JSON list of C-alpha atoms in Angstrom, two decimals:
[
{"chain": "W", "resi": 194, "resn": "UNK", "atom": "CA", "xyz": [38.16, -17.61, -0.02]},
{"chain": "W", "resi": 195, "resn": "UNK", "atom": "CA", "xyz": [34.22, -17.57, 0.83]},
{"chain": "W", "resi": 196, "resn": "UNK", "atom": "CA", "xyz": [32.97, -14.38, 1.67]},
{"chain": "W", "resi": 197, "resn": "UNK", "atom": "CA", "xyz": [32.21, -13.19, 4.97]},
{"chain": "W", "resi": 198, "resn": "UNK", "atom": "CA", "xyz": [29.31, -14.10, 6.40]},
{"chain": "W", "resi": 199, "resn": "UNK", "atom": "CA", "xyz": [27.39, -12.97, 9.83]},
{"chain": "W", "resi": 200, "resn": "UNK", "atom": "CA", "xyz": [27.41, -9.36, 10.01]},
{"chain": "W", "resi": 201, "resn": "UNK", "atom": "CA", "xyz": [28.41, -8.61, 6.83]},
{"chain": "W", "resi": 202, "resn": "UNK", "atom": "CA", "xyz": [26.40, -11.41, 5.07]},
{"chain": "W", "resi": 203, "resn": "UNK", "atom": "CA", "xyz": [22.98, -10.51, 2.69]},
{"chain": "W", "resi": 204, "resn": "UNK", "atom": "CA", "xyz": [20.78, -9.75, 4.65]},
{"chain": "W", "resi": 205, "resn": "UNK", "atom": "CA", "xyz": [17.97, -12.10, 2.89]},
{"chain": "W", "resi": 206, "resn": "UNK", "atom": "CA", "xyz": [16.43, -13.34, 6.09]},
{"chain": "W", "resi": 207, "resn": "UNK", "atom": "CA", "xyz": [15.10, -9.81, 6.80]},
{"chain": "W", "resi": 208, "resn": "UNK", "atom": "CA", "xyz": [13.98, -9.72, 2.93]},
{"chain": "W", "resi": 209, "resn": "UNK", "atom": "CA", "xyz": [12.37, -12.60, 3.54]},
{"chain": "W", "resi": 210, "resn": "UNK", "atom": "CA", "xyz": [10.86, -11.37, 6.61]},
{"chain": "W", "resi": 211, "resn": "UNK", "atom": "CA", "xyz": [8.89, -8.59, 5.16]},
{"chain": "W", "resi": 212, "resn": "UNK", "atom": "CA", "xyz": [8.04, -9.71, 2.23]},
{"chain": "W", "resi": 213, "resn": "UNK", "atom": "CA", "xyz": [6.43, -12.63, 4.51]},
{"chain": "W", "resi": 214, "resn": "UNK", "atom": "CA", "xyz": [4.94, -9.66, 6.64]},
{"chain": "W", "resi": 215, "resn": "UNK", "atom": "CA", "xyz": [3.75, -8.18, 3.50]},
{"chain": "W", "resi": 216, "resn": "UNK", "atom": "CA", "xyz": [2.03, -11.20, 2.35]},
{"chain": "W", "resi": 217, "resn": "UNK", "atom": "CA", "xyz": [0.30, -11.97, 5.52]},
{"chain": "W", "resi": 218, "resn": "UNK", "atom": "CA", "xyz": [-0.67, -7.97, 5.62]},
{"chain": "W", "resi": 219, "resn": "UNK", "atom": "CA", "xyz": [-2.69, -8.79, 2.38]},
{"chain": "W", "resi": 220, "resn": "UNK", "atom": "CA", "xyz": [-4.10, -11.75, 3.45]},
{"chain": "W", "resi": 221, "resn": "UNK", "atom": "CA", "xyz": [-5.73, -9.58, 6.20]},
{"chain": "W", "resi": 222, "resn": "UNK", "atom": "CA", "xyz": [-6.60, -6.89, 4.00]},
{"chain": "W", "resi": 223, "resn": "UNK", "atom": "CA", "xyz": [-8.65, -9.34, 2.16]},
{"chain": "W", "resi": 224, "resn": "UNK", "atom": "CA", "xyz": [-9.98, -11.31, 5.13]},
{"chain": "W", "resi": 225, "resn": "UNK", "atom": "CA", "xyz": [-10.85, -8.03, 7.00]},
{"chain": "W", "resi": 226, "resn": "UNK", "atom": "CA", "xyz": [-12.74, -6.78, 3.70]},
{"chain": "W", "resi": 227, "resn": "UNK", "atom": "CA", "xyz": [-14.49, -10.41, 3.73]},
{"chain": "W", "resi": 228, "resn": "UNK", "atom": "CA", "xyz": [-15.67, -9.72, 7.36]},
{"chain": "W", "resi": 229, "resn": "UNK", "atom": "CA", "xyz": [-16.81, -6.29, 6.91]},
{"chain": "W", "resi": 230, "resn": "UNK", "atom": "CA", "xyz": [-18.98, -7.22, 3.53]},
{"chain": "W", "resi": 231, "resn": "UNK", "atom": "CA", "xyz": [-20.81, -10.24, 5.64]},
{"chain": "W", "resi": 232, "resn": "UNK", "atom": "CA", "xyz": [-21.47, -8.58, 9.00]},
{"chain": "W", "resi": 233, "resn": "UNK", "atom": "CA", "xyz": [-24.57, -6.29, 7.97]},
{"chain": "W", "resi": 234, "resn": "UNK", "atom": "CA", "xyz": [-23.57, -3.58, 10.75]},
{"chain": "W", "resi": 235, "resn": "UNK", "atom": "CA", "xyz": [-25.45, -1.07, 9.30]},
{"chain": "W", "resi": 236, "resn": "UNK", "atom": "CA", "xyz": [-28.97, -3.22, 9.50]},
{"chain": "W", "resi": 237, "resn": "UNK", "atom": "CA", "xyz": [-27.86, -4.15, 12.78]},
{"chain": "W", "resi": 238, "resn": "UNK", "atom": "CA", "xyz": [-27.54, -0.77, 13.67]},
{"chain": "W", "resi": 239, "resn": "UNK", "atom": "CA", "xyz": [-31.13, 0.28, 12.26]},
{"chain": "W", "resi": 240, "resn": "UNK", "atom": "CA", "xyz": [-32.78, -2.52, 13.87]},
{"chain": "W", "resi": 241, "resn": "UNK", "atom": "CA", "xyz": [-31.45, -1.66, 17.26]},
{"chain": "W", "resi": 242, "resn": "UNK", "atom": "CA", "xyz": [-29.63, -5.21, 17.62]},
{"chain": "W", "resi": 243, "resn": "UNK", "atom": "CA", "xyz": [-26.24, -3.21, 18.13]},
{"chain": "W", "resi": 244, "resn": "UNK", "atom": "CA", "xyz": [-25.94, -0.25, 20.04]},
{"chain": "W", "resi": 245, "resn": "UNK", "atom": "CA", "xyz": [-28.52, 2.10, 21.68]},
{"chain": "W", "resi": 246, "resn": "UNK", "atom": "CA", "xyz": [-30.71, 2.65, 18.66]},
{"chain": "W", "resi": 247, "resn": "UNK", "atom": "CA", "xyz": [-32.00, 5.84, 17.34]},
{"chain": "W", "resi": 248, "resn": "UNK", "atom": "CA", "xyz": [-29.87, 7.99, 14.48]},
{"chain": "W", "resi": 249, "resn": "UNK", "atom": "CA", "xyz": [-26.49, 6.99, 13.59]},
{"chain": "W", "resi": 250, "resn": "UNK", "atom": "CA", "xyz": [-24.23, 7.72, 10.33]},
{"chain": "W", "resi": 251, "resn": "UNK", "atom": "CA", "xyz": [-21.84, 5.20, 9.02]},
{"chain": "W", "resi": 252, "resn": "UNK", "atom": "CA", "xyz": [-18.29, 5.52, 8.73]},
{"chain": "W", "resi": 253, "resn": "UNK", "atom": "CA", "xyz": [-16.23, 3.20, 6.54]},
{"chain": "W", "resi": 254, "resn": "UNK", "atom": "CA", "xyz": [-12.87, 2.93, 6.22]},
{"chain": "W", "resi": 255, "resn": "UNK", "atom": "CA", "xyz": [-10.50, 0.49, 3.57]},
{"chain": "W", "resi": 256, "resn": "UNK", "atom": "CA", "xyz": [-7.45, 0.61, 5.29]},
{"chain": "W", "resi": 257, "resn": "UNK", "atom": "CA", "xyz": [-7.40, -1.11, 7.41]},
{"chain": "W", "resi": 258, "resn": "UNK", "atom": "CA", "xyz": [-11.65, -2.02, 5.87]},
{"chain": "W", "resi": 259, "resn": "UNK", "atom": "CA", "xyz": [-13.94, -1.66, 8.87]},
{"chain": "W", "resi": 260, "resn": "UNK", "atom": "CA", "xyz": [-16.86, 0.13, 9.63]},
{"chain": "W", "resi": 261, "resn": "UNK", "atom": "CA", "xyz": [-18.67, 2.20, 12.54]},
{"chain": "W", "resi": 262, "resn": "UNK", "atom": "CA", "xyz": [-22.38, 3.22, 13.67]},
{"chain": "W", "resi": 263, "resn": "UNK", "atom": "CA", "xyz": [-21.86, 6.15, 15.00]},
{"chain": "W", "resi": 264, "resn": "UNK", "atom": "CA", "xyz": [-24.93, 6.98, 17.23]},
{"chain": "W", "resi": 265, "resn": "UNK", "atom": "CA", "xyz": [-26.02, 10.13, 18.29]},
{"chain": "W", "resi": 266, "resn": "UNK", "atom": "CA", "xyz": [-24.93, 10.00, 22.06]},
{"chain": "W", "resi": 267, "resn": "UNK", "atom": "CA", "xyz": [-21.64, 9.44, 20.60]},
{"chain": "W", "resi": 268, "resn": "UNK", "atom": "CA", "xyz": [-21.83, 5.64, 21.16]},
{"chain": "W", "resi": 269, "resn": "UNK", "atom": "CA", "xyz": [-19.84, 3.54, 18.12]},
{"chain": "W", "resi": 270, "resn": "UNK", "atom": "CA", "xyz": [-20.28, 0.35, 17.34]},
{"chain": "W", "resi": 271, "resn": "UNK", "atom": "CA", "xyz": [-17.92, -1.04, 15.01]},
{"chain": "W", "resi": 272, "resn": "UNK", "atom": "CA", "xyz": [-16.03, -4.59, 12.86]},
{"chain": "W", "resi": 273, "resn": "UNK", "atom": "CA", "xyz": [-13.12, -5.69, 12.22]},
{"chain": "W", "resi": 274, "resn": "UNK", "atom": "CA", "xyz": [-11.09, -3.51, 14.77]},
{"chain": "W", "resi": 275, "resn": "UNK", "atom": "CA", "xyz": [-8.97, -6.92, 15.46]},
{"chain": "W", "resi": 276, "resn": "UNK", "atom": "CA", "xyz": [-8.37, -7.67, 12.18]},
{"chain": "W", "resi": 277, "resn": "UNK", "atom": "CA", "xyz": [-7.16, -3.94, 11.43]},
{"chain": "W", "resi": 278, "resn": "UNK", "atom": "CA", "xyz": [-4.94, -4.43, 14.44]},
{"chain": "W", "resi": 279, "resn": "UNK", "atom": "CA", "xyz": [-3.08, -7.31, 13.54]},
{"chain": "W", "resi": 280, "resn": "UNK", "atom": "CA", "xyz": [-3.07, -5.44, 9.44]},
{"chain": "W", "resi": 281, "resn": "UNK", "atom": "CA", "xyz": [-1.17, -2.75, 11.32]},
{"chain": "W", "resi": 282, "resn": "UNK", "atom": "CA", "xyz": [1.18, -5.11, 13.65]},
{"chain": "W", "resi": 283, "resn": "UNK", "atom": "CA", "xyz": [1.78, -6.87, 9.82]},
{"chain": "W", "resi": 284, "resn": "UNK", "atom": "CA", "xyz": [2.10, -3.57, 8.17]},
{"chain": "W", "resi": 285, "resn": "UNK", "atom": "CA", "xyz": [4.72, -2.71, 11.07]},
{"chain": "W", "resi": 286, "resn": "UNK", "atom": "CA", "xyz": [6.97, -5.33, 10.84]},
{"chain": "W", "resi": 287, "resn": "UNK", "atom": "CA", "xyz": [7.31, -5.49, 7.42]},
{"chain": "W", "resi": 288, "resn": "UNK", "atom": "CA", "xyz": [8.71, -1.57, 7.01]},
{"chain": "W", "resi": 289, "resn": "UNK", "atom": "CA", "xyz": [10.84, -2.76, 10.20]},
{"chain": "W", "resi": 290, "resn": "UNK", "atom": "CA", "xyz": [12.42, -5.24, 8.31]},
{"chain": "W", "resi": 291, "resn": "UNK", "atom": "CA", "xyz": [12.87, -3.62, 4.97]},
{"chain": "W", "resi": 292, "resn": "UNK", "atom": "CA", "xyz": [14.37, -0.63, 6.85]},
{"chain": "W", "resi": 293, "resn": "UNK", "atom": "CA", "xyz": [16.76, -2.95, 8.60]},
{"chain": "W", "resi": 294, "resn": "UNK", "atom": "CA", "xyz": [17.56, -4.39, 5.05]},
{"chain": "W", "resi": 295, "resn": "UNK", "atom": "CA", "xyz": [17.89, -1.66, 3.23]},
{"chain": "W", "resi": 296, "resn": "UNK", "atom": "CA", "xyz": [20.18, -0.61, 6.11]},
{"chain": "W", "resi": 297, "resn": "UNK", "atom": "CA", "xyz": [22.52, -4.19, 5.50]},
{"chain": "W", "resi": 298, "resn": "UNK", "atom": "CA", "xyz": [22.56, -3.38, 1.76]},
{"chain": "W", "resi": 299, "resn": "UNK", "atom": "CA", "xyz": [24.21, -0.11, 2.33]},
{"chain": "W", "resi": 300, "resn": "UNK", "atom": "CA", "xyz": [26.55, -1.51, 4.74]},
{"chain": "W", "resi": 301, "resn": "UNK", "atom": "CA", "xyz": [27.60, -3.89, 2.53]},
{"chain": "W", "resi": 302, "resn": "UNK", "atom": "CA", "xyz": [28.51, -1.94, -0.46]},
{"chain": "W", "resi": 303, "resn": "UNK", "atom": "CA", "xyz": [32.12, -3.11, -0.16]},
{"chain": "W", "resi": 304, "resn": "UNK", "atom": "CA", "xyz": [31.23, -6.40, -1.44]},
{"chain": "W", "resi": 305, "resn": "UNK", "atom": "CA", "xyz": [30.96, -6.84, -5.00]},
{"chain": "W", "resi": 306, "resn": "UNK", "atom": "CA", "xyz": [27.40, -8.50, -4.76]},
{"chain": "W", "resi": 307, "resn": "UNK", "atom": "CA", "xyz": [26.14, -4.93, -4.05]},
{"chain": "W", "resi": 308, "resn": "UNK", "atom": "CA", "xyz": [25.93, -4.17, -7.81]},
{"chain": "W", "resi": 309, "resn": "UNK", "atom": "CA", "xyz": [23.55, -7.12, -8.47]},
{"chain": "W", "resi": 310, "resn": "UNK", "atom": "CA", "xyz": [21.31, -6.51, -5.43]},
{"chain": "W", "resi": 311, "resn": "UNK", "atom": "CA", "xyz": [20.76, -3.18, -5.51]},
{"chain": "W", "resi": 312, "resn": "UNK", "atom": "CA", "xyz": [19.95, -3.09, -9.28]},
{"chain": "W", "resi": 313, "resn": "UNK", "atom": "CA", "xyz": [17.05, -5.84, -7.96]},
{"chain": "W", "resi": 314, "resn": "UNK", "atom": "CA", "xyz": [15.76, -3.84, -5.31]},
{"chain": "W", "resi": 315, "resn": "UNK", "atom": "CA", "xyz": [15.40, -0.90, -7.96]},
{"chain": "W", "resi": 316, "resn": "UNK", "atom": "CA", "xyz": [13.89, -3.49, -10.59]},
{"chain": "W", "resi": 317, "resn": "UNK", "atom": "CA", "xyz": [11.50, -4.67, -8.08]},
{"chain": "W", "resi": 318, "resn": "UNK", "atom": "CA", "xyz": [10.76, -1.18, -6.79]},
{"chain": "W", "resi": 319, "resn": "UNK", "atom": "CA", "xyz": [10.06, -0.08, -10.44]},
{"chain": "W", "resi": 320, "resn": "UNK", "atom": "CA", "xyz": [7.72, -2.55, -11.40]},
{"chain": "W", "resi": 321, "resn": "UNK", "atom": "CA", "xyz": [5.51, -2.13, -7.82]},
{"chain": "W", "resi": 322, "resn": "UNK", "atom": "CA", "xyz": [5.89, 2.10, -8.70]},
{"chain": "W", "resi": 323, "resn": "UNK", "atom": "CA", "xyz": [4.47, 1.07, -11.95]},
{"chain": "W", "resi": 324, "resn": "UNK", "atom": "CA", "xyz": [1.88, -1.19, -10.82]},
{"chain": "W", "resi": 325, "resn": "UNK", "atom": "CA", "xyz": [0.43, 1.52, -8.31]},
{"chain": "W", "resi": 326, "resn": "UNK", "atom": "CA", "xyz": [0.33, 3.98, -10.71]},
{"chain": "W", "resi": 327, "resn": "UNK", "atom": "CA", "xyz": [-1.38, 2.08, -13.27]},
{"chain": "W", "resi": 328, "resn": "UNK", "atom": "CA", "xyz": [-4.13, 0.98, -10.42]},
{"chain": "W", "resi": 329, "resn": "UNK", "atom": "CA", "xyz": [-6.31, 4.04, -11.24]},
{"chain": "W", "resi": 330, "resn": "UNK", "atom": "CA", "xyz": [-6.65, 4.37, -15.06]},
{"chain": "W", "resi": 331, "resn": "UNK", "atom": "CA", "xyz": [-6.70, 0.54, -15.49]},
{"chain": "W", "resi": 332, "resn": "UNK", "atom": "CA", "xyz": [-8.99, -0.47, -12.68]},
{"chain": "W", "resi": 333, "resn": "UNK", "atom": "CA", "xyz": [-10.61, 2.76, -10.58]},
{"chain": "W", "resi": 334, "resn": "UNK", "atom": "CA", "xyz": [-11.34, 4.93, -13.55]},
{"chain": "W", "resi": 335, "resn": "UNK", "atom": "CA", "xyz": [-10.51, 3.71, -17.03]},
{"chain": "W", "resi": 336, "resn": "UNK", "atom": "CA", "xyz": [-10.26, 6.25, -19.66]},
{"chain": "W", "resi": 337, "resn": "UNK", "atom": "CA", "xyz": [-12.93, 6.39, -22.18]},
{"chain": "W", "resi": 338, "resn": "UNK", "atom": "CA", "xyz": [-15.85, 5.47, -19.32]},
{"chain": "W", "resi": 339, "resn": "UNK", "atom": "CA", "xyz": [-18.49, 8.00, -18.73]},
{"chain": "W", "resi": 340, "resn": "UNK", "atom": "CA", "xyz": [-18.20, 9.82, -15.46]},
{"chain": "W", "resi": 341, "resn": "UNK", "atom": "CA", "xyz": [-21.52, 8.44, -14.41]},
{"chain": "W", "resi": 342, "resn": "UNK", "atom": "CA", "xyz": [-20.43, 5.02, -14.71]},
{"chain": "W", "resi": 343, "resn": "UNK", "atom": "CA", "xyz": [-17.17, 5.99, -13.13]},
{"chain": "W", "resi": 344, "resn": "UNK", "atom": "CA", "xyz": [-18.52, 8.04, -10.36]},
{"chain": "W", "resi": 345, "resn": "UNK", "atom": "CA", "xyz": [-21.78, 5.97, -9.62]},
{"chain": "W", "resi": 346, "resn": "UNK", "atom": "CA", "xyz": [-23.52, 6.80, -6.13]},
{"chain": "W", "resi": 347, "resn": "UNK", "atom": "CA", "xyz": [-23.14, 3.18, -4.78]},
{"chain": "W", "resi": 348, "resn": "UNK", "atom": "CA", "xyz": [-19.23, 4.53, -4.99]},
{"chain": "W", "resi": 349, "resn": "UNK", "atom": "CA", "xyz": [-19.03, 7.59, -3.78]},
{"chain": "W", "resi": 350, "resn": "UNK", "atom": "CA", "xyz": [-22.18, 8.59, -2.07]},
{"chain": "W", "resi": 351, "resn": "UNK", "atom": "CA", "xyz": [-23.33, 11.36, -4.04]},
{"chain": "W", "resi": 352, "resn": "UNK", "atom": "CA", "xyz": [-26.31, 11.27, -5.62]},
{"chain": "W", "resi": 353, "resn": "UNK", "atom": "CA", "xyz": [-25.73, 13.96, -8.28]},
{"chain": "W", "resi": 354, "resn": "UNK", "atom": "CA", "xyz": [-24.28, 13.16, -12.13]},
{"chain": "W", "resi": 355, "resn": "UNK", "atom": "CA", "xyz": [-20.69, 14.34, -12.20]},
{"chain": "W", "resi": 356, "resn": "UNK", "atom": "CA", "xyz": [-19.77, 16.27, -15.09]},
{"chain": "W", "resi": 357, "resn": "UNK", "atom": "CA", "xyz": [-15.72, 14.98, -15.02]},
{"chain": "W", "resi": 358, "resn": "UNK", "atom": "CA", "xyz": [-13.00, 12.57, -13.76]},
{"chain": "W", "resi": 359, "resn": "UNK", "atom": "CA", "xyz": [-9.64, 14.56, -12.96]},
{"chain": "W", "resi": 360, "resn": "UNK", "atom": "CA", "xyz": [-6.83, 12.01, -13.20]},
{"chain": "W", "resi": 361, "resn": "UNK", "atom": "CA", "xyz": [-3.63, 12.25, -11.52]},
{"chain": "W", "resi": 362, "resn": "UNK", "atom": "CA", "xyz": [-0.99, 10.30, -12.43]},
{"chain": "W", "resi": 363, "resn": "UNK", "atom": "CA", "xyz": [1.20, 10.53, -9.14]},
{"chain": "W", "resi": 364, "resn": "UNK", "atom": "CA", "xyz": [0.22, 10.83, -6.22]},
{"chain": "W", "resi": 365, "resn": "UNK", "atom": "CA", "xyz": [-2.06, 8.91, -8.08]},
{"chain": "W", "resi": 366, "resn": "UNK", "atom": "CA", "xyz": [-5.76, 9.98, -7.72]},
{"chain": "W", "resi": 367, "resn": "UNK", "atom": "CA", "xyz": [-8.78, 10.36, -9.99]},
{"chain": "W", "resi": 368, "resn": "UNK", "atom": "CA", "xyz": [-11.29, 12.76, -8.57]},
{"chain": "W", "resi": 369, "resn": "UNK", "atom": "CA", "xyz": [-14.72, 12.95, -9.66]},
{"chain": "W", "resi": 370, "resn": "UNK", "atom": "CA", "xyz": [-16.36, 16.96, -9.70]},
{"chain": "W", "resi": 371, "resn": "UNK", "atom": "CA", "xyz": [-19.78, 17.84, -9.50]},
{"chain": "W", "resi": 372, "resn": "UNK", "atom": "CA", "xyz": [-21.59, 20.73, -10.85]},
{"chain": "W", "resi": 373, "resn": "UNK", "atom": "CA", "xyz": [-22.41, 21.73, -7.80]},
{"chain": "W", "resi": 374, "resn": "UNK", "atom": "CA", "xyz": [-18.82, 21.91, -6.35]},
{"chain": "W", "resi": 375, "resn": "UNK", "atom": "CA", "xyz": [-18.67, 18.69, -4.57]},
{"chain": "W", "resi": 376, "resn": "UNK", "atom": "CA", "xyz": [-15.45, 16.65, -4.90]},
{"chain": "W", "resi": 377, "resn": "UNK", "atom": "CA", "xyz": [-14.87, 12.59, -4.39]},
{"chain": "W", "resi": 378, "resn": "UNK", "atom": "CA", "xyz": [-11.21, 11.08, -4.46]},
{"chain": "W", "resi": 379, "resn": "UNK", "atom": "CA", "xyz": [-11.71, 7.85, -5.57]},
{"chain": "W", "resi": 380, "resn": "UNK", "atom": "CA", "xyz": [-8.54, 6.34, -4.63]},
{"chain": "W", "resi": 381, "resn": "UNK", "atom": "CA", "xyz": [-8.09, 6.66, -1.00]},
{"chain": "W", "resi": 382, "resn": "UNK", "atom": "CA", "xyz": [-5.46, 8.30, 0.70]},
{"chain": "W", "resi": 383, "resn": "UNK", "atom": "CA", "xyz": [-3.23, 5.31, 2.10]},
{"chain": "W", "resi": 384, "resn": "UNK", "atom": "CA", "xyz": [-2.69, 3.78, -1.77]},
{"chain": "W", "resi": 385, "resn": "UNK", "atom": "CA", "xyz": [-1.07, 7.42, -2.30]},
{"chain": "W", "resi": 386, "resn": "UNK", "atom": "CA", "xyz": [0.90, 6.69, 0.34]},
{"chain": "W", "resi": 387, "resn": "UNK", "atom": "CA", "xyz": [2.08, 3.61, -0.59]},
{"chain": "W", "resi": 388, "resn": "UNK", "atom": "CA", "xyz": [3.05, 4.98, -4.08]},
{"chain": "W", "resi": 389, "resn": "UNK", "atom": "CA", "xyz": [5.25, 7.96, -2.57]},
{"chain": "W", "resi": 390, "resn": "UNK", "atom": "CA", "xyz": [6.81, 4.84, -0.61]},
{"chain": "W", "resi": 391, "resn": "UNK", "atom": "CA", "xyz": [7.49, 2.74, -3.90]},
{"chain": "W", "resi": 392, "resn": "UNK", "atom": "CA", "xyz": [8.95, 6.41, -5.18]},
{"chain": "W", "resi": 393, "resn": "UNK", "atom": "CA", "xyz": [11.13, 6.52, -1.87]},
{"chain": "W", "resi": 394, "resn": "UNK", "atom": "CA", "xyz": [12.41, 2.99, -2.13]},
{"chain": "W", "resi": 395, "resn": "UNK", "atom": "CA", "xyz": [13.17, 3.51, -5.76]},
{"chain": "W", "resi": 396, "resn": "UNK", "atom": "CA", "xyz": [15.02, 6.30, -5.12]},
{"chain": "W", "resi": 397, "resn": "UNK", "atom": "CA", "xyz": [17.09, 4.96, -2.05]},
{"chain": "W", "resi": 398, "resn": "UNK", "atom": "CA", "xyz": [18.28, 1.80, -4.29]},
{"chain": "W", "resi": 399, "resn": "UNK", "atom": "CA", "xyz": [19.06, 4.18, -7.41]},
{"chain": "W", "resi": 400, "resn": "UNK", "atom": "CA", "xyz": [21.32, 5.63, -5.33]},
{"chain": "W", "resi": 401, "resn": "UNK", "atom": "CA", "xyz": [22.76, 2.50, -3.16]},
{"chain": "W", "resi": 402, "resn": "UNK", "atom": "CA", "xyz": [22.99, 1.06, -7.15]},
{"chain": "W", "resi": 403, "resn": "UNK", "atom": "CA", "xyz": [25.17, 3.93, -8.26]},
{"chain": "W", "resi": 404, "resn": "UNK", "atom": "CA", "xyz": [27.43, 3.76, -5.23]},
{"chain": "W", "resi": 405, "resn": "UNK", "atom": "CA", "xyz": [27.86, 0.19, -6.04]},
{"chain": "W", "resi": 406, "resn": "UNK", "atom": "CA", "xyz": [28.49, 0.66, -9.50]},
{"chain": "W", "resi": 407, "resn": "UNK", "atom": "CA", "xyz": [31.20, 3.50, -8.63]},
{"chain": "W", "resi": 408, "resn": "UNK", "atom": "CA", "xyz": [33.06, 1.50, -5.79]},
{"chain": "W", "resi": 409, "resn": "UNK", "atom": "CA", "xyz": [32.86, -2.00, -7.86]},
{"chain": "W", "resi": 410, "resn": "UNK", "atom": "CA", "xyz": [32.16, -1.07, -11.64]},
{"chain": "W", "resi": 411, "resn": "UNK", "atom": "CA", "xyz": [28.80, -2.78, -13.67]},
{"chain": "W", "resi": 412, "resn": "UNK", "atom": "CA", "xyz": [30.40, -5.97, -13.99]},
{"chain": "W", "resi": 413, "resn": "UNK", "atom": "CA", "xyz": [31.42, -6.74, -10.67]},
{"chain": "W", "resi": 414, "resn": "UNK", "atom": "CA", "xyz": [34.17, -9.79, -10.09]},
{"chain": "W", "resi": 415, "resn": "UNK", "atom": "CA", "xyz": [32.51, -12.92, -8.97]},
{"chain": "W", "resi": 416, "resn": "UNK", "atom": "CA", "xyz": [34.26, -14.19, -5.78]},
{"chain": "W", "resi": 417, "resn": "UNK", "atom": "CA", "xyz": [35.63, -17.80, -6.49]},
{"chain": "W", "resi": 418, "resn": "UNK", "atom": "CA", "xyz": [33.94, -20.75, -4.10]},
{"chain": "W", "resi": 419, "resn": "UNK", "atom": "CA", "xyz": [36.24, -21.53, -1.20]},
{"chain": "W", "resi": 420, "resn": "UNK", "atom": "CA", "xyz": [38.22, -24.91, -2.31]},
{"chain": "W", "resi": 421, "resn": "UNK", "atom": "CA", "xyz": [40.14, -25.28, 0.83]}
]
């Protein structure tokens, strides 16, 4: 006899969902970088062809990547606030639906598909884990680079030669230090956040995999196709 279906089916339509959500959340990650790199708001600022002119300090932020004048009345004139809007909406939707999934899987331990889903949810939680982890010594701050190369002020801002890069492994970080006590993180603080995520997910399908395992066994009886 078929499985059941409906309620008690996979729920691979709301896998589908986020990881669609997730995919269009990059794609505006990237497109909102694009836009912020070509729209010159800081000249525009300085020339007095946005906002009303005088001093202003910019603010820049990469998630979701925008940037601000901030003028000294307290006026702001910023990009890409739509485009961070619909990165959050994206962002959103896709931790709706992988709550709402992870939610199914549980519900559905009776079913002896359990075992083989939850050990891919852990696979594919391990391997993004690993792949945030390995962001900063691979790309942000290689080992073996000096920290003037690593810590350059076109990065971070500061123009004074930093004398080391502290490396954390998780929450994953590398920190430049400067002689003079000044600090820069150079990973910012929403990629940490997506790591202790990664951890979290991990975590929840270790433990939806072991209830599987325990309820069904690791080799799990393959239900026969209905015939009738």
């Amino acid at each position: 006899m078929s499985e059941k279906q409906g309620a008690d089916g996979p729920p691979d339509g709301l896998w589908a969902a986020c990881a669609l959500a997730a995919c269009a959340g990059v794609l505006v990650w990237m497109l909102g970088w694009l836009t912020v790199g070509v729209s010159e708001l800081d000249e525009r600022c300085a020339h007095g062809l946005e906002g009303p002119g005088g001093d202003f300090r910019m603010e820049r932020s990469s998630f979701p990547p925008g940037e601000r004048c901030v003028f000294a009345d307290g006026t702001t004139v910023s990009s890409g606030d739509v485009l961070g809007w619909v990165l959050w909406a994206c962002v959103v939707v896709a931790a709706a639906c992988a709550l709402l999934a992870a939610v199914r899987e549980f519900a559905g331990l009776r079913q002896p598909r359990s075992v083989v889903r939850f050990a891919v949810i852990a696979l594919v939680s391990c391997v993004v884990l690993a792949a945030l982890c390995a962001f900063v010594p691979l790309a942000v701050a290689p080992p073996g680079r000096e920290p003037l190369s690593v810590c350059s002020a076109f990065t971070t801002g500061i123009y004074e030669r930093a004398y080391e890069v502290r490396r954390s492994v998780f929450p994953v970080q590398a920190t430049c230090l400067y002689p003079g006590g000044a600090r820069h993180d150079l990973v910012p603080v929403w990629w940490s956040r997506l790591a202790w995520a990664a951890l979290g997910a991990l975590l929840l399908a270790l433990l939806g995999l072991a209830g599987a395992v325990r309820r069904h066994g690791g080799r799990p009886r393959v239900p026969e196709p209905d015939t009738s």
